[in-house]
Short mmCIF file of C-alpha atoms and ligand atoms in Angstrom, two decimals:
data_model
loop_
_atom_site.label_atom_id
_atom_site.label_comp_id
_atom_site.label_asym_id
_atom_site.label_seq_id
_atom_site.Cartn_x
_atom_site.Cartn_y
_atom_site.Cartn_z
CA UNK H 1 136.72 215.71 138.22
CA UNK H 2 134.36 214.57 141.49
CA UNK H 3 136.12 216.78 144.37
CA UNK H 4 132.95 215.89 146.20
CA UNK H 5 133.77 212.90 146.85
CA UNK H 6 134.44 210.96 150.21
CA UNK H 7 137.84 210.37 150.95
CA UNK H 8 138.24 209.99 154.72
CA UNK H 9 137.89 207.75 157.38
CA UNK H 10 134.92 209.34 158.76
CA UNK H 11 133.15 209.46 155.10
CA UNK H 12 135.06 205.90 153.02
CA UNK H 13 133.36 202.84 154.51
CA UNK H 14 136.41 200.89 154.54
CA UNK H 15 135.84 196.93 155.03
CA UNK H 16 138.98 195.19 157.27
CA UNK H 17 141.30 193.02 155.06
CA UNK H 18 140.54 189.25 154.55
CA UNK H 19 143.40 188.28 155.89
CA UNK H 20 143.68 191.30 158.30
CA UNK H 21 146.95 192.58 157.56
CA UNK H 22 148.31 193.04 154.10
CA UNK H 23 148.07 190.95 150.88
CA UNK H 24 149.90 188.55 149.94
CA UNK H 25 148.26 187.05 146.77
CA UNK H 26 145.27 185.95 145.66
CA UNK H 27 144.60 182.80 145.36
CA UNK H 28 141.66 181.26 147.71
CA UNK H 29 140.69 184.74 148.43
CA UNK H 30 136.55 184.65 148.13
CA UNK H 31 134.81 186.69 145.66
CA UNK H 32 132.95 189.07 148.01
CA UNK H 33 136.46 190.09 148.82
CA UNK H 34 137.69 190.31 145.89
CA UNK H 35 134.85 192.30 145.11
CA UNK H 36 134.77 194.79 148.09
CA UNK H 37 138.34 195.85 146.80
CA UNK H 38 136.98 196.29 143.53
CA UNK H 39 134.75 198.16 143.76
CA UNK H 40 136.49 200.37 146.67
CA UNK H 41 139.09 201.16 143.71
CA UNK H 42 135.79 202.29 141.59
CA UNK H 43 135.22 205.20 144.43
CA UNK H 44 138.68 206.17 143.93
CA UNK H 45 139.34 205.97 140.45
CA UNK H 46 137.10 208.88 139.74
CA UNK H 47 139.51 211.21 142.33
CA UNK H 48 143.36 208.58 142.03
CA UNK H 49 144.39 211.72 139.56
CA UNK H 50 143.41 214.22 141.83
CA UNK H 51 146.30 216.39 143.59
CA UNK H 52 146.48 215.01 147.74
CA UNK H 53 142.42 215.44 149.15
CA UNK H 54 142.04 217.63 152.11
CA UNK H 55 141.84 214.68 155.25
CA UNK H 56 143.30 212.22 153.61
CA UNK H 57 142.71 208.66 154.77
CA UNK H 58 146.54 208.05 155.51
CA UNK H 59 147.82 211.56 156.78
CA UNK H 60 150.79 211.45 159.09
CA UNK H 61 151.57 207.45 158.29
CA UNK H 62 154.49 205.91 156.64
CA UNK H 63 154.29 203.52 153.45
CA UNK H 64 157.80 201.87 152.87
CA UNK H 65 158.26 200.97 148.43
CA UNK H 66 161.11 197.70 148.81
CA UNK H 67 162.02 197.09 145.88
CA UNK H 68 164.57 194.44 145.30
CA UNK H 69 163.83 194.03 141.13
CA UNK H 70 162.87 196.45 138.76
CA UNK H 71 159.71 198.01 138.21
CA UNK H 72 158.20 201.36 136.74
CA UNK H 73 154.24 200.59 136.54
CA UNK H 74 154.12 199.21 140.01
CA UNK H 75 156.87 200.96 142.35
CA UNK H 76 155.36 204.53 140.64
CA UNK H 77 151.49 204.36 140.77
CA UNK H 78 152.22 202.33 144.92
CA UNK H 79 154.09 206.21 145.47
CA UNK H 80 151.44 207.70 143.97
CA UNK H 81 148.38 205.80 145.65
CA UNK H 82 150.17 206.21 149.21
CA UNK H 83 150.84 209.82 148.66
CA UNK H 84 146.97 210.70 147.61
CA UNK H 85 146.15 209.50 150.44
CA UNK H 86 148.38 211.34 152.64
CA UNK H 87 150.89 208.85 153.13
CA UNK H 88 154.46 210.01 153.77
CA UNK H 89 156.26 207.12 151.45
CA UNK H 90 160.18 206.08 151.73
CA UNK H 91 161.68 203.90 148.99
CA UNK H 92 164.06 201.65 149.11
CA UNK H 93 165.85 199.83 146.27
CA UNK H 94 167.90 196.83 145.91
CA UNK H 95 171.09 198.72 143.97
CA UNK H 96 172.44 201.48 146.46
CA UNK H 97 171.03 200.15 149.75
CA UNK H 98 172.72 197.53 152.23
CA UNK H 99 171.10 194.21 150.25
CA UNK H 100 173.85 194.57 148.35
CA UNK H 101 176.24 194.29 151.26
CA UNK H 102 174.74 191.25 152.29
CA UNK H 103 172.28 192.23 154.21
CA UNK H 104 169.06 189.71 154.05
CA UNK H 105 165.50 190.44 153.29
CA UNK H 106 164.46 189.91 156.97
CA UNK H 107 166.66 192.28 158.98
CA UNK H 108 166.78 194.90 155.65
CA UNK H 109 162.62 194.91 156.77
CA UNK H 110 162.76 194.87 160.41
CA UNK H 111 165.26 197.73 159.69
CA UNK H 112 163.30 199.85 157.85
CA UNK H 113 160.11 198.93 160.13
CA UNK H 114 162.14 200.07 163.85
CA UNK H 115 162.36 203.63 161.54
CA UNK H 116 158.42 203.78 162.18
CA UNK H 117 156.47 202.33 158.80
CA UNK H 118 153.32 201.25 159.09
CA UNK H 119 153.42 199.33 156.03
CA UNK H 120 155.71 197.79 153.91
CA UNK H 121 155.12 197.28 149.57
CA UNK H 122 157.59 194.77 148.70
CA UNK H 123 158.62 192.98 145.20
CA UNK H 124 161.85 191.00 144.95
CA UNK H 125 163.06 187.98 143.18
CA UNK H 126 162.06 185.61 144.90
CA UNK H 127 158.83 184.02 144.91
CA UNK H 128 157.47 183.93 148.83
CA UNK H 129 159.81 186.47 149.68
CA UNK H 130 156.68 188.92 150.53
CA UNK H 131 155.18 186.10 152.97
CA UNK H 132 159.07 186.32 154.45
CA UNK H 133 158.76 189.37 155.55
CA UNK H 134 155.22 189.25 156.81
CA UNK H 135 156.55 186.88 159.56
CA UNK H 136 158.94 188.86 160.84
CA UNK H 137 157.64 192.36 160.48
CA UNK H 138 154.34 193.58 162.26
CA UNK H 139 152.90 196.24 160.29
CA UNK H 140 150.96 195.13 156.97
CA UNK H 141 153.15 193.66 154.43
CA UNK H 142 151.55 194.36 150.29
CA UNK H 143 153.04 191.69 148.02
CA UNK H 144 154.51 193.99 144.59
CA UNK H 145 155.40 191.20 143.04
CA UNK H 146 157.48 187.55 144.23
CA UNK H 147 159.45 185.51 141.92
CA UNK H 148 156.70 183.46 139.58
CA UNK H 149 154.56 183.17 143.17
CA UNK H 150 151.74 185.69 142.58
CA UNK H 151 151.23 189.39 141.28
CA UNK H 152 147.96 190.30 143.61
CA UNK H 153 147.97 194.35 142.28
CA UNK H 154 148.18 193.69 138.46
CA UNK H 155 145.62 191.32 138.92
CA UNK H 156 143.06 193.57 139.98
CA UNK H 157 143.93 196.06 137.75
CA UNK H 158 144.02 193.77 134.98
CA UNK H 159 139.61 192.75 135.98
CA UNK H 160 139.01 196.00 136.80
CA UNK H 161 140.46 197.39 133.66
CA UNK H 162 138.34 194.38 132.19
CA UNK H 163 134.93 195.21 133.98
CA UNK H 164 135.31 198.77 132.94
CA UNK H 165 135.75 198.12 129.54
CA UNK H 166 133.14 195.69 129.43
CA UNK H 167 130.43 196.97 131.51
CA UNK H 168 130.64 194.88 134.34
CA UNK H 169 131.92 197.44 136.99
CA UNK H 170 128.29 197.19 139.12
CA UNK H 171 128.52 193.39 139.40
CA UNK H 172 132.38 192.66 139.15
CA UNK H 173 131.01 189.13 137.83
CA UNK H 174 133.14 187.26 134.64
CA UNK H 175 130.97 185.04 134.14
CA UNK H 176 130.25 184.01 130.48
CA UNK H 177 133.94 185.28 129.65
CA UNK H 178 136.85 183.72 128.56
CA UNK H 179 140.15 185.22 129.22
CA UNK H 180 142.88 183.55 127.35
CA UNK H 181 146.74 184.37 128.49
CA UNK H 182 149.48 183.55 125.79
CA UNK H 183 152.91 183.18 126.89
CA UNK H 184 155.15 182.76 129.47
CA UNK H 185 152.33 181.63 131.48
CA UNK H 186 154.71 178.87 133.86
CA UNK H 187 157.31 182.31 134.92
CA UNK H 188 154.61 184.19 135.22
CA UNK H 189 153.70 185.90 138.29
CA UNK H 190 150.69 187.77 136.44
CA UNK H 191 149.33 184.33 134.83
CA UNK H 192 149.13 182.81 138.36
CA UNK H 193 146.87 185.83 140.20
CA UNK H 194 144.95 186.32 137.10
CA UNK H 195 143.88 182.54 137.16
CA UNK H 196 143.35 182.38 140.83
CA UNK H 197 141.11 185.75 140.63
CA UNK H 198 139.42 185.77 137.24
CA UNK H 199 138.12 181.89 137.58
CA UNK H 200 137.23 183.06 141.28
CA UNK H 201 134.94 185.37 139.89
CA UNK H 202 133.46 183.03 137.13
CA UNK H 203 135.73 183.64 134.17
CA UNK H 204 137.31 180.46 132.44
CA UNK H 205 141.04 181.17 131.56
CA UNK H 206 142.67 179.63 129.01
CA UNK H 207 147.04 179.69 129.48
CA UNK H 208 148.28 178.80 125.80
CA UNK H 209 151.96 178.86 124.83
CA UNK H 210 154.45 176.58 123.68
CA UNK H 211 154.98 173.37 126.06
CA UNK H 212 157.88 174.75 128.15
CA UNK H 213 155.76 177.61 129.00
CA UNK H 214 152.27 176.46 129.48
CA UNK H 215 152.62 173.24 130.66
CA UNK H 216 149.46 170.96 131.97
CA UNK H 217 150.69 171.06 135.31
CA UNK H 218 149.25 174.73 135.71
CA UNK H 219 145.67 173.07 135.08
CA UNK H 220 146.28 172.62 138.84
CA UNK H 221 145.39 176.05 139.66
CA UNK H 222 142.05 176.23 137.56
CA UNK H 223 142.52 177.21 134.02
CA UNK H 224 142.54 175.19 131.18
CA UNK H 225 146.10 175.03 128.75
CA UNK H 226 146.46 174.87 125.19
CA UNK H 227 149.41 175.51 122.84
CA UNK H 228 146.68 176.13 120.00
CA UNK H 229 146.41 180.13 119.69
CA UNK H 230 144.52 180.06 116.57
CA UNK H 231 142.11 177.71 117.72
CA UNK H 232 140.74 179.57 120.57
CA UNK H 233 141.54 183.48 119.66
CA UNK H 234 137.90 183.81 117.53
CA UNK H 235 136.39 182.97 121.33
CA UNK H 236 138.06 185.00 123.72
CA UNK H 237 136.75 187.71 125.11
CA UNK H 238 140.13 189.09 126.29
CA UNK H 239 143.81 188.01 125.18
CA UNK H 240 146.54 188.83 127.57
CA UNK H 241 150.01 188.31 126.43
CA UNK H 242 152.79 187.87 128.35
CA UNK H 243 156.77 189.14 127.60
CA UNK H 244 159.14 186.10 127.86
CA UNK H 245 160.61 186.06 131.21
CA UNK H 246 164.59 185.27 130.18
CA UNK H 247 165.50 186.92 133.43
CA UNK H 248 163.69 183.70 135.51
CA UNK H 249 165.40 180.44 133.18
CA UNK H 250 168.48 181.75 134.54
CA UNK H 251 170.38 178.71 133.97
CA UNK H 252 169.62 178.47 130.65
CA UNK H 253 170.19 182.20 129.77
CA UNK H 254 173.85 181.97 131.36
CA UNK H 255 174.39 178.26 129.11
CA UNK H 256 173.42 181.14 125.67
CA UNK H 257 170.32 181.39 123.65
CA UNK H 258 170.24 178.05 122.16
CA UNK H 259 169.71 176.65 126.04
CA UNK H 260 167.20 179.34 126.48
CA UNK H 261 165.05 178.35 123.28
CA UNK H 262 165.81 174.74 124.51
CA UNK H 263 164.61 174.92 127.55
CA UNK H 264 161.37 176.95 126.62
CA UNK H 265 160.85 174.51 123.89
CA UNK H 266 160.63 177.17 121.61
CA UNK H 267 162.31 176.29 118.11
CA UNK H 268 163.31 179.67 117.19
CA UNK H 269 162.01 183.17 118.17
CA UNK H 270 160.67 183.43 114.78
CA UNK H 271 158.79 180.21 114.66
CA UNK H 272 157.26 181.77 118.31
CA UNK H 273 156.45 184.72 116.67
CA UNK H 274 154.17 182.78 114.39
CA UNK H 275 152.53 180.79 117.00
CA UNK H 276 151.76 183.33 120.03
CA UNK H 277 152.49 186.52 119.06
CA UNK H 278 149.88 189.05 118.44
CA UNK H 279 150.17 190.35 115.21
CA UNK H 280 147.65 192.25 112.84
CA UNK H 281 146.66 189.28 111.62
CA UNK H 282 145.73 187.54 114.99
CA UNK H 283 144.03 190.28 116.48
CA UNK H 284 141.21 190.62 113.12
CA UNK H 285 140.33 186.85 113.86
CA UNK H 286 139.19 187.66 117.60
CA UNK H 287 135.16 188.68 117.91
CA UNK H 288 134.09 192.51 117.66
CA UNK H 289 134.29 193.75 121.16
CA UNK H 290 137.05 191.69 121.89
CA UNK H 291 140.54 193.20 124.14
CA UNK H 292 143.63 192.79 123.92
CA UNK H 293 145.41 193.26 127.34
CA UNK H 294 149.04 193.40 127.94
CA UNK H 295 150.55 193.81 132.17
CA UNK H 296 153.74 195.19 130.79
CA UNK H 297 156.39 195.77 129.43
CA UNK H 298 155.70 195.21 126.36
CA UNK H 299 158.78 193.84 124.19
CA UNK H 300 156.75 195.13 120.80
CA UNK H 301 157.47 193.05 118.06
CA UNK H 302 158.09 189.91 119.80
CA UNK H 303 155.19 188.99 121.73
CA UNK H 304 152.71 191.64 120.43
CA UNK H 305 152.92 193.82 117.34
CA UNK H 306 153.13 197.68 117.35
CA UNK H 307 149.79 198.19 115.76
CA UNK H 308 148.31 195.88 118.04
CA UNK H 309 149.68 197.57 121.54
CA UNK H 310 148.36 201.08 119.98
CA UNK H 311 145.06 199.77 118.04
CA UNK H 312 141.82 200.00 118.85
CA UNK H 313 141.17 196.51 120.95
CA UNK H 314 143.96 197.77 123.01
CA UNK H 315 143.78 198.47 126.73
CA UNK H 316 147.21 198.86 127.89
CA UNK H 317 146.87 201.99 129.02
CA UNK H 318 143.70 201.81 130.24
CA UNK H 319 145.29 198.70 132.69
CA UNK H 320 148.43 201.28 133.25
CA UNK H 321 145.91 203.84 134.30
CA UNK H 322 143.55 201.74 136.70
CA UNK H 323 147.25 200.64 139.05
CA UNK H 324 147.09 204.39 141.35
CA UNK H 325 143.16 203.63 141.92
CA UNK H 326 143.60 199.58 142.55
CA UNK H 327 146.48 200.06 144.99
CA UNK H 328 144.98 203.23 146.60
CA UNK H 329 142.10 200.89 147.53
CA UNK H 330 144.49 197.79 148.49
CA UNK H 331 146.51 200.60 150.92
CA UNK H 332 143.39 201.83 152.52
CA UNK H 333 142.20 198.13 153.32
CA UNK H 334 145.61 197.37 154.50
CA UNK H 335 146.95 200.02 157.05
N1 CP T 401 153.68 195.27 135.32
C1 CP T 401 154.73 195.30 136.18
O1 CP T 401 154.68 194.34 137.32
O2 CP T 401 155.16 196.37 135.82
P1 CP T 401 156.37 196.87 136.55
O3 CP T 401 157.46 195.81 136.54
O4 CP T 401 157.03 198.26 135.41
O5 CP T 401 156.35 197.68 137.81
#
């Protein structure tokens, strides 16, 4: 424990947020700004698991979690991060709020802001929801995952964890690294934020999956696209597995399992596992020292096998552990 680490506004040098307010996405964010957040994360990682400091940075401020879509990791770690910085945290979920009676996202956000909130953390099903709210409220808005668009704090977690595991915390430079993202890339806001930020920091990012989940159009984001995982696995420094996001294939889900498989161009789930799951055999084909990642939630036995998720290559719980420090850094820069 490093209780002597600086923790107050006067002691910690907080650079201003790049956009002036909030954090809506990482696409287009300059490497210097990414590194500024990651460096602040390094500072907070020393104290993120301690109880609140005596003179916390956000003392007396209120942070609202507006979660219109389910979450475990993001919601709890934003709550802990805000509390460890001394803020009051209020929580609103779609279910149980007046959102379920037809109140709009904008009116919900304006209503919460009118109570004296200093920042909002927003998760929603619709891509662009966080930006929509940021356009109507005056306080900073942090995107905690909006539809298939972006999940910026998750990508910052992934980069921080990978740099920690590969001794790159001094530079946050991913040059020379190949990061392979596998599965339902088209539906994944985590993939989009990681493609933008990891490639900005120098990594080669390769998306792999069946054509319906890793379409060639993803190349416009700055990554490579492949459909053969076994051909790239031995080259990877890290392979990030993604859950199949059935909830984002809504029309196909309504039409039943066959339509879902057809839409994703999956064949059968068994065939998907044969080609794209992180099995023990596939993990063994990776080079020594290469890592397996997953932003969560995992579906064990579908995209990743138990023995790999809990095995020596896995960074999965270290990703979760980095969540509080990353979110402290983002809140500290934003609020
Ligand atoms: N990775 C992530 O966003 O997890 P949660 O949905 O549990 O927040």
